[in-house]
mmCIF file with all atom_site columns, N, CA and C in Angstrom:
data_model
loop_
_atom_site.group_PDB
_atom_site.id
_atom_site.type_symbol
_atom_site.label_atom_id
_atom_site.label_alt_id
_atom_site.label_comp_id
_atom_site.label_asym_id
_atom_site.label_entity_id
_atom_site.label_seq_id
_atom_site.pdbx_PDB_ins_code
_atom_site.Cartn_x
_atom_site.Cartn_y
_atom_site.Cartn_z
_atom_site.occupancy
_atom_site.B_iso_or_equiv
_atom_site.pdbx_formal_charge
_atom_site.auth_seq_id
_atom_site.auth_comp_id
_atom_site.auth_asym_id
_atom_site.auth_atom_id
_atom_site.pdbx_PDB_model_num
ATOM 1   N N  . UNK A 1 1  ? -19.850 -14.778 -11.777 1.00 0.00 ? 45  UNK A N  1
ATOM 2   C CA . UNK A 1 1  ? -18.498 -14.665 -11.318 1.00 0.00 ? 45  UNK A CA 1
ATOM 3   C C  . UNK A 1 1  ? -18.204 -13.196 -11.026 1.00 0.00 ? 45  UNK A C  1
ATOM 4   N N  . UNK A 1 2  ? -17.457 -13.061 -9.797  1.00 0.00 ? 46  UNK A N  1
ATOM 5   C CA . UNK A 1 2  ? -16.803 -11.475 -9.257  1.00 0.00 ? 46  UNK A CA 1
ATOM 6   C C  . UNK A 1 2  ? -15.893 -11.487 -9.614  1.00 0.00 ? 46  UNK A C  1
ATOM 7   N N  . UNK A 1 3  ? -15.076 -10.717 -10.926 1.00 0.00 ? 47  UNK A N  1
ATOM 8   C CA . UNK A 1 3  ? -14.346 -10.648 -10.795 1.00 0.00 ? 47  UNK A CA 1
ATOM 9   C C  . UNK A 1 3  ? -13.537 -9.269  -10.022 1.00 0.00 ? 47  UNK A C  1
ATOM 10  N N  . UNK A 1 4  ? -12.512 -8.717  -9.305  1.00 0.00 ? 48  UNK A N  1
ATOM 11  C CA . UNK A 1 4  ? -11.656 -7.749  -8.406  1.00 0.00 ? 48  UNK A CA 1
ATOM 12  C C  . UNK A 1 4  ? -10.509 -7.355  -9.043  1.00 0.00 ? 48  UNK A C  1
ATOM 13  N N  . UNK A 1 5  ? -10.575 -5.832  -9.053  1.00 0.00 ? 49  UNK A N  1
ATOM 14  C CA . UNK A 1 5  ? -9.024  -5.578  -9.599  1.00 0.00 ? 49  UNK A CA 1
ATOM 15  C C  . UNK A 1 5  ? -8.303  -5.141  -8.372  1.00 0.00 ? 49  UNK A C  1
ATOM 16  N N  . UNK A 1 6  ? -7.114  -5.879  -8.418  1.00 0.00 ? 50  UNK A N  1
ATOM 17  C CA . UNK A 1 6  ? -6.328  -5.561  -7.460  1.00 0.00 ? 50  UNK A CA 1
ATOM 18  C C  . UNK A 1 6  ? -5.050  -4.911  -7.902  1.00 0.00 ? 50  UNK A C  1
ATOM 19  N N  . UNK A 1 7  ? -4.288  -3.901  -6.908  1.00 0.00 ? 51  UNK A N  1
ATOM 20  C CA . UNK A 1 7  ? -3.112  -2.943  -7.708  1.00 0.00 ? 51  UNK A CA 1
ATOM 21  C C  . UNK A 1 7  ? -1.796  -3.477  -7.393  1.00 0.00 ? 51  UNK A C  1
ATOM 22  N N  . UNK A 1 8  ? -0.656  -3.626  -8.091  1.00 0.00 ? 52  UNK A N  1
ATOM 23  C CA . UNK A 1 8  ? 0.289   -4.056  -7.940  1.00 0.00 ? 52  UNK A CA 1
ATOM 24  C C  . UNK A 1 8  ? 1.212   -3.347  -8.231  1.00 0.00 ? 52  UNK A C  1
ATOM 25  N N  . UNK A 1 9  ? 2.370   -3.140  -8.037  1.00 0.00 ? 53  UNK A N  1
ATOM 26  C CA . UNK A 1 9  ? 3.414   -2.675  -8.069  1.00 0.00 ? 53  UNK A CA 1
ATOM 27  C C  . UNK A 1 9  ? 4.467   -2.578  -9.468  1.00 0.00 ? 53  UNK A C  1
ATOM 28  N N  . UNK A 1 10 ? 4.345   -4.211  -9.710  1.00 0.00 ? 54  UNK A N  1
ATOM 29  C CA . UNK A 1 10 ? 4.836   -4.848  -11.164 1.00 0.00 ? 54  UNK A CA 1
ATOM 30  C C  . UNK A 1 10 ? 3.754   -4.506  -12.260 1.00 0.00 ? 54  UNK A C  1
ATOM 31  N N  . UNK A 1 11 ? 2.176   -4.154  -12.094 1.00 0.00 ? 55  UNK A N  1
ATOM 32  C CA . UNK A 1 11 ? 0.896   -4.534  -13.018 1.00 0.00 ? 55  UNK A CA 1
ATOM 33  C C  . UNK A 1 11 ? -0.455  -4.895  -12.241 1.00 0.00 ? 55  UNK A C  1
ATOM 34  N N  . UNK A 1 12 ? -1.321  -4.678  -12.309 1.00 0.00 ? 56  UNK A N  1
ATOM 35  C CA . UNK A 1 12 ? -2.245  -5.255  -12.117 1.00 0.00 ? 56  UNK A CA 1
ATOM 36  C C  . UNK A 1 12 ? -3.471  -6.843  -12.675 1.00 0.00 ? 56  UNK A C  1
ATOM 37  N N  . UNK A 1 13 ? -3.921  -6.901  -11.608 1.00 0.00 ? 57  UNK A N  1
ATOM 38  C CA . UNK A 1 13 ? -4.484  -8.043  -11.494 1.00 0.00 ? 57  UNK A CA 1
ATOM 39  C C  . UNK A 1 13 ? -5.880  -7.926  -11.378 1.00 0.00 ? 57  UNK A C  1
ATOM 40  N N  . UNK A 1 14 ? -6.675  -8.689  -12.515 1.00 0.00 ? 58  UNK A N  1
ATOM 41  C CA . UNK A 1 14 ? -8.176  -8.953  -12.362 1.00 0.00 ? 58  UNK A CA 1
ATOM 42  C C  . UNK A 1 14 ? -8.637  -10.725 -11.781 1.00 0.00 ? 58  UNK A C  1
ATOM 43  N N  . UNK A 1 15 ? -9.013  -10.850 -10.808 1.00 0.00 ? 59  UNK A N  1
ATOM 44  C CA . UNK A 1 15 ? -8.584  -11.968 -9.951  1.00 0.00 ? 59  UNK A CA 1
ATOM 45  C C  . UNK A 1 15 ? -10.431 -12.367 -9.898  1.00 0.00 ? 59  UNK A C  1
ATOM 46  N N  . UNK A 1 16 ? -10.950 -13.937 -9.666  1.00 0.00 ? 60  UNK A N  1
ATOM 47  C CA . UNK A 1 16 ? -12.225 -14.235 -9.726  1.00 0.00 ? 60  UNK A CA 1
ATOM 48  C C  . UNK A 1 16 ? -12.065 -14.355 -7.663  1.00 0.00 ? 60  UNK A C  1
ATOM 49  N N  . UNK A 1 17 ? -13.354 -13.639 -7.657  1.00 0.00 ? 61  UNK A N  1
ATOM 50  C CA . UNK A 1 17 ? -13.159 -13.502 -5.698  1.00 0.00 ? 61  UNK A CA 1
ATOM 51  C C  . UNK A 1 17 ? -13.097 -14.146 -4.906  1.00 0.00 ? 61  UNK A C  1
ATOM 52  N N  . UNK A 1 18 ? -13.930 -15.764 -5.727  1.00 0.00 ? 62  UNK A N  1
ATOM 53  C CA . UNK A 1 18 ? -14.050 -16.949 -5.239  1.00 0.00 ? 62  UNK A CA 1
ATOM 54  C C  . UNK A 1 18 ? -13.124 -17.948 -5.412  1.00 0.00 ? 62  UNK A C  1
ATOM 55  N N  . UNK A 1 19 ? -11.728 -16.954 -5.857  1.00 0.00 ? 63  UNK A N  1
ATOM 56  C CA . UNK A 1 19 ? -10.499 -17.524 -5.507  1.00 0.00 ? 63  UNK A CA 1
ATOM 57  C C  . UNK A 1 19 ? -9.324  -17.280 -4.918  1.00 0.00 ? 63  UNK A C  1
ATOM 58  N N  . UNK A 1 20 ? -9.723  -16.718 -4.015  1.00 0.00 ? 64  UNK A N  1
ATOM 59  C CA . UNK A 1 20 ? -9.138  -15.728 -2.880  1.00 0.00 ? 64  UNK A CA 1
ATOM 60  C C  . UNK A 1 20 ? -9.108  -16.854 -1.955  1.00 0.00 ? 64  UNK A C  1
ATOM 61  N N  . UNK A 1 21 ? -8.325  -17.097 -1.039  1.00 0.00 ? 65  UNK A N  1
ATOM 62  C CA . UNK A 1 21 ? -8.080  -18.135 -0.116  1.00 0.00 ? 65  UNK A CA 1
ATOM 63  C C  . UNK A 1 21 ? -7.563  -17.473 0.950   1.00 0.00 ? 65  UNK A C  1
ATOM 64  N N  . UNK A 1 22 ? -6.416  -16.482 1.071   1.00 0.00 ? 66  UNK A N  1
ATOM 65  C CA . UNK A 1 22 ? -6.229  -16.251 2.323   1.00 0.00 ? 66  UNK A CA 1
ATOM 66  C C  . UNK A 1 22 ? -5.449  -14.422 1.911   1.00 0.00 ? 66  UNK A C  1
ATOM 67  N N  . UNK A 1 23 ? -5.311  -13.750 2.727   1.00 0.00 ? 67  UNK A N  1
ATOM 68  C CA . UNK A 1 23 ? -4.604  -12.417 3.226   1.00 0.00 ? 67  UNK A CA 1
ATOM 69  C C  . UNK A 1 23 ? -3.555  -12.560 4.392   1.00 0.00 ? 67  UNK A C  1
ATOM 70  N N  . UNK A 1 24 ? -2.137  -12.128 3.794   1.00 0.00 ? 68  UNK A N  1
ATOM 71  C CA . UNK A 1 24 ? -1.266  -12.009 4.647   1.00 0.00 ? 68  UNK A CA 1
ATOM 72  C C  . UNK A 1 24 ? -0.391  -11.265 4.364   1.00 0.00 ? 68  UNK A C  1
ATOM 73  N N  . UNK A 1 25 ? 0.210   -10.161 5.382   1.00 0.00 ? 69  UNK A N  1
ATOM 74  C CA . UNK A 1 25 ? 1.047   -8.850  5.577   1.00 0.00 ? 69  UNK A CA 1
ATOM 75  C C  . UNK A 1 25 ? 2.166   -9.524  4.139   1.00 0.00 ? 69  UNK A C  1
ATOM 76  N N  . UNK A 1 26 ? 2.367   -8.800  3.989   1.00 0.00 ? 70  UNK A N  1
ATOM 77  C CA . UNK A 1 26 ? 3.587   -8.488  2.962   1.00 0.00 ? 70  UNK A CA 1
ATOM 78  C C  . UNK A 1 26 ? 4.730   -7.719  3.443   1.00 0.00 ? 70  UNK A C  1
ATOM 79  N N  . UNK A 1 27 ? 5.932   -7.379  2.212   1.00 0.00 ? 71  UNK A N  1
ATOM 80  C CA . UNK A 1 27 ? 6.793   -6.312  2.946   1.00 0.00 ? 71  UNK A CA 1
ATOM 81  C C  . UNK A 1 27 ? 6.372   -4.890  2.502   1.00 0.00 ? 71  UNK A C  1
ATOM 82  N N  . UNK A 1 28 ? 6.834   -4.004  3.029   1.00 0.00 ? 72  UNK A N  1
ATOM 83  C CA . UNK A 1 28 ? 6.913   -2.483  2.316   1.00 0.00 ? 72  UNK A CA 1
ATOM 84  C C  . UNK A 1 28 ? 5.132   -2.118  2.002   1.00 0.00 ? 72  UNK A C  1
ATOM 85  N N  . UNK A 1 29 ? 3.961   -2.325  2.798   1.00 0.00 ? 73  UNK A N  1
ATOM 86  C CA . UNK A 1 29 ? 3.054   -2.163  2.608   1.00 0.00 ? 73  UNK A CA 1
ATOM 87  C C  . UNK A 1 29 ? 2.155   -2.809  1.925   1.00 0.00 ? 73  UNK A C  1
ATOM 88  N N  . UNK A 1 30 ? 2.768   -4.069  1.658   1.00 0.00 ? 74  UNK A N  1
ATOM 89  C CA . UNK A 1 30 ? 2.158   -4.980  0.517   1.00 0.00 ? 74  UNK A CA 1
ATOM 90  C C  . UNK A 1 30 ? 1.551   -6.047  1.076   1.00 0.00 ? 74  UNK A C  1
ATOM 91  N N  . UNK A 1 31 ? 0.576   -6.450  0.713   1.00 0.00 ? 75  UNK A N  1
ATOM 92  C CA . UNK A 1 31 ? -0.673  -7.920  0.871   1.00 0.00 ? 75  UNK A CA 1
ATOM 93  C C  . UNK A 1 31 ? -0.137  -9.356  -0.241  1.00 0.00 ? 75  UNK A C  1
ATOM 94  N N  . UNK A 1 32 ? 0.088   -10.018 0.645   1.00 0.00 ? 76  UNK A N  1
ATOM 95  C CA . UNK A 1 32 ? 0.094   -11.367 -0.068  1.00 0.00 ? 76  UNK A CA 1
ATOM 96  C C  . UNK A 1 32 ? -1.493  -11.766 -0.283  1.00 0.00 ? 76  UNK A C  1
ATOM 97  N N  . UNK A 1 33 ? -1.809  -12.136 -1.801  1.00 0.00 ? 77  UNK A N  1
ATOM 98  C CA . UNK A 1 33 ? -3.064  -12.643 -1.547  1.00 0.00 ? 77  UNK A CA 1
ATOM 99  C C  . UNK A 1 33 ? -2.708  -14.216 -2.160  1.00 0.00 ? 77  UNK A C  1
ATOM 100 N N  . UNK A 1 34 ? -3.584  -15.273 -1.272  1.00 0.00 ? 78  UNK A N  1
ATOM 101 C CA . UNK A 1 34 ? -3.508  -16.142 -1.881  1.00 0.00 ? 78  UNK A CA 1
ATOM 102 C C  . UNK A 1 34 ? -4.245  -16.860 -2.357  1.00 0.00 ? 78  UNK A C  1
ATOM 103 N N  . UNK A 1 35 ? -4.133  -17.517 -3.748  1.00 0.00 ? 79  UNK A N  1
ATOM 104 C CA . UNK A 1 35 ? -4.909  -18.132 -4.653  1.00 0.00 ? 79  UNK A CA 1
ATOM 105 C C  . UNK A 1 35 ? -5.497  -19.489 -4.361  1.00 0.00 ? 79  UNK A C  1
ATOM 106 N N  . UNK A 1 36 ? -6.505  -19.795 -4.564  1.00 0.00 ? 80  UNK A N  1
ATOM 107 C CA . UNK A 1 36 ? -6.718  -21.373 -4.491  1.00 0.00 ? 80  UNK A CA 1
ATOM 108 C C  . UNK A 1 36 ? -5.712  -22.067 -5.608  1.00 0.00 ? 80  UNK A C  1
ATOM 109 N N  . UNK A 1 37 ? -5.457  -22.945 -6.073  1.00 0.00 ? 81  UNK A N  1
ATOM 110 C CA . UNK A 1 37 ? -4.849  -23.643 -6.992  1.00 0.00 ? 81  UNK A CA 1
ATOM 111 C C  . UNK A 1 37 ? -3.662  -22.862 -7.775  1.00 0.00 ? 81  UNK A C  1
ATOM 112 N N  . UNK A 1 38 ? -2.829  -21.840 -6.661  1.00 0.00 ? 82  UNK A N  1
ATOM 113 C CA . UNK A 1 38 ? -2.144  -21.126 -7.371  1.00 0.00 ? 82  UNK A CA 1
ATOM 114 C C  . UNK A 1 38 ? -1.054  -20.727 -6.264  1.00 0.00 ? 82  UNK A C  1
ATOM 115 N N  . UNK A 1 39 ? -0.417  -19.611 -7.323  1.00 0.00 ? 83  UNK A N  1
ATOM 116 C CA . UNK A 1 39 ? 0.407   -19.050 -6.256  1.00 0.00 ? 83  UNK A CA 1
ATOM 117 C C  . UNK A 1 39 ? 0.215   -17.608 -5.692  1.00 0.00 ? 83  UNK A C  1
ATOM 118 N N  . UNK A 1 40 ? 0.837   -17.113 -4.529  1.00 0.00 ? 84  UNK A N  1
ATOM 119 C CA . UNK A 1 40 ? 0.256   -16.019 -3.596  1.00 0.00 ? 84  UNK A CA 1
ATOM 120 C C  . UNK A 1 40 ? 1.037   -14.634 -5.176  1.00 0.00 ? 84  UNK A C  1
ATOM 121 N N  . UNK A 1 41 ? -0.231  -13.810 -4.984  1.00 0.00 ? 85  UNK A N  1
ATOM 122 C CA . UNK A 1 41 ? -0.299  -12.491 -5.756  1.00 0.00 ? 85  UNK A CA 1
ATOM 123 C C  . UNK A 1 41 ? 0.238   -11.579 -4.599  1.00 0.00 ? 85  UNK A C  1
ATOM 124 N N  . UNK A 1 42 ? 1.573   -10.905 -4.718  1.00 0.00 ? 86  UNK A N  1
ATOM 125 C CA . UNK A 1 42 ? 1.586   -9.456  -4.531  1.00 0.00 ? 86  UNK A CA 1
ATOM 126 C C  . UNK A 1 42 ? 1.123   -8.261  -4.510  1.00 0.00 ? 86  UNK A C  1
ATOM 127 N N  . UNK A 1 43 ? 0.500   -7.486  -3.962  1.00 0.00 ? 87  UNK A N  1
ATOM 128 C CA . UNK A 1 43 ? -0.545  -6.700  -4.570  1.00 0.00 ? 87  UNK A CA 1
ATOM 129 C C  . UNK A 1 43 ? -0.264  -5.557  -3.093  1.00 0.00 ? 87  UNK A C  1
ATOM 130 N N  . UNK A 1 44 ? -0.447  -4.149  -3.650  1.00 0.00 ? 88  UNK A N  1
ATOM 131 C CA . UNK A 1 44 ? -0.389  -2.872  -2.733  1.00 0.00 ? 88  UNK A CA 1
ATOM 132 C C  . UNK A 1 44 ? -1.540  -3.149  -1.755  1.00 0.00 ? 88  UNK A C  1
ATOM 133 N N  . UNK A 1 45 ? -0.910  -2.266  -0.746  1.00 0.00 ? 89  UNK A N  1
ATOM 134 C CA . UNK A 1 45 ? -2.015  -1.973  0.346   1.00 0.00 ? 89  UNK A CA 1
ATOM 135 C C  . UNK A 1 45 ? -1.888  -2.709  1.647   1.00 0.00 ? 89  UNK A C  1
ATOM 136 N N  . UNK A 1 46 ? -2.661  -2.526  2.881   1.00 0.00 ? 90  UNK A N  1
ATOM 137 C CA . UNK A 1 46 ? -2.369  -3.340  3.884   1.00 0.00 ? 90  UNK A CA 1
ATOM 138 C C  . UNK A 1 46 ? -3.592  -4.660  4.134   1.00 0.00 ? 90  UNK A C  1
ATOM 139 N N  . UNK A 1 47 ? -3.763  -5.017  4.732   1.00 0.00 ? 91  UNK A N  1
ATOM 140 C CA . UNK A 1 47 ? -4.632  -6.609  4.718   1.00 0.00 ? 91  UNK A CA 1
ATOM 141 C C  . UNK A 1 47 ? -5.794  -6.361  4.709   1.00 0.00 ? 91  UNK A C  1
ATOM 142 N N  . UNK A 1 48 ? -6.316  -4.760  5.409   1.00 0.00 ? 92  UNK A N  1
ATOM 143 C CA . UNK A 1 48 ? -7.543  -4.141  5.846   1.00 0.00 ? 92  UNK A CA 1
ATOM 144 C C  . UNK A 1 48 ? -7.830  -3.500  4.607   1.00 0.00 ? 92  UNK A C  1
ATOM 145 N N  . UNK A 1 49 ? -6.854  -2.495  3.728   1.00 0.00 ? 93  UNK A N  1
ATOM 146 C CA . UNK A 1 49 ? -7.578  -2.161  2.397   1.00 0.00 ? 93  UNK A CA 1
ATOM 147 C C  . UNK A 1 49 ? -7.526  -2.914  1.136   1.00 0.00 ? 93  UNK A C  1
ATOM 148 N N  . UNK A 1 50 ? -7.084  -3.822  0.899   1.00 0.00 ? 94  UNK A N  1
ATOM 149 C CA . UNK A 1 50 ? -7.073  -5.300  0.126   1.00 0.00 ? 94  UNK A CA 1
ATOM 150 C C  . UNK A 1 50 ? -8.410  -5.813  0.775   1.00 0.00 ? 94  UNK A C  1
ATOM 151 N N  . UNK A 1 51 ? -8.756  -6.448  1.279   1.00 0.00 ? 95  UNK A N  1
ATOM 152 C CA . UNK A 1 51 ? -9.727  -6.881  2.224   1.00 0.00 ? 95  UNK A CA 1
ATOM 153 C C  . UNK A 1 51 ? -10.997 -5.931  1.914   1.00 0.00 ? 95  UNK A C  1
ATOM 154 N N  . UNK A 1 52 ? -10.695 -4.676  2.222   1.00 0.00 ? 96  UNK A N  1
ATOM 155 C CA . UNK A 1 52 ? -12.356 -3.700  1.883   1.00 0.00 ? 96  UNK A CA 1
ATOM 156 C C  . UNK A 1 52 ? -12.233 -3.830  0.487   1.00 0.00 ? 96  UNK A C  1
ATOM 157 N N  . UNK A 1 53 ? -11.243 -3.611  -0.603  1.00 0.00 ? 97  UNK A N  1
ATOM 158 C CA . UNK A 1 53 ? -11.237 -3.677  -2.312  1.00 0.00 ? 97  UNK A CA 1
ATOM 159 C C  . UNK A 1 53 ? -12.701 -5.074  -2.802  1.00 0.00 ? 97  UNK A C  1
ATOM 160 N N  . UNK A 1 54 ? -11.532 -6.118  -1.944  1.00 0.00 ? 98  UNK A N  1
ATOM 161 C CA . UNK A 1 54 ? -12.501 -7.549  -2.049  1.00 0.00 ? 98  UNK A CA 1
ATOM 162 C C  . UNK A 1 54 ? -13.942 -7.667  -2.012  1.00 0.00 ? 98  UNK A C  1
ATOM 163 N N  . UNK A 1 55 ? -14.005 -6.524  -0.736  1.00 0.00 ? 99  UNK A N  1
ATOM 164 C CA . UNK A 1 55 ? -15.670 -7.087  -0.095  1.00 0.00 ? 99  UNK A CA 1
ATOM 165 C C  . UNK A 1 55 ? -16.111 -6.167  -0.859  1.00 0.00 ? 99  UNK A C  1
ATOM 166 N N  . UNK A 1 56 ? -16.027 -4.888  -1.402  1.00 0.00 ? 100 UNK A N  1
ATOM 167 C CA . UNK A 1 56 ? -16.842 -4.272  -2.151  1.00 0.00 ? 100 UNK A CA 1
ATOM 168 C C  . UNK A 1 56 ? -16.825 -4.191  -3.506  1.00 0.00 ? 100 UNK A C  1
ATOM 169 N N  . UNK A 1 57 ? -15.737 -4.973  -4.160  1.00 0.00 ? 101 UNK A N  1
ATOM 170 C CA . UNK A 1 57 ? -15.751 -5.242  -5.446  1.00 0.00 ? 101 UNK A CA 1
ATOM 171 C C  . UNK A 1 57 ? -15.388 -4.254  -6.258  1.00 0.00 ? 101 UNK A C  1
#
């Protein structure tokens, strides 16, 4: 399992990668990420550096 830390605003998040489902713009610079069997995480950054965090772990 991968797990990814992702940065948030409220706290951070250690998220498993293979439950990442989708990337979408947020407000104020922020990435919606969304969960399989869950709900979408808030998290800093734009879709492209969320996205490179992901792929390189």
């Amino acid at each position: 399992m991968k797990f990814i830390s992702l940065k948030s605003r409220g706290g951070d998040y250690l998220v498993v990668a293979a439950n990442i489902a989708w990337l979408r713009t947020g407000e104020n610079g922020q990435t919606n990420v969304g969960m399989v069997g869950g709900s979408p995480l808030l998290v800093t950054g734009t879709i492209e550096e969320v996205a490179e965090m992901i792929r390189t772990g």
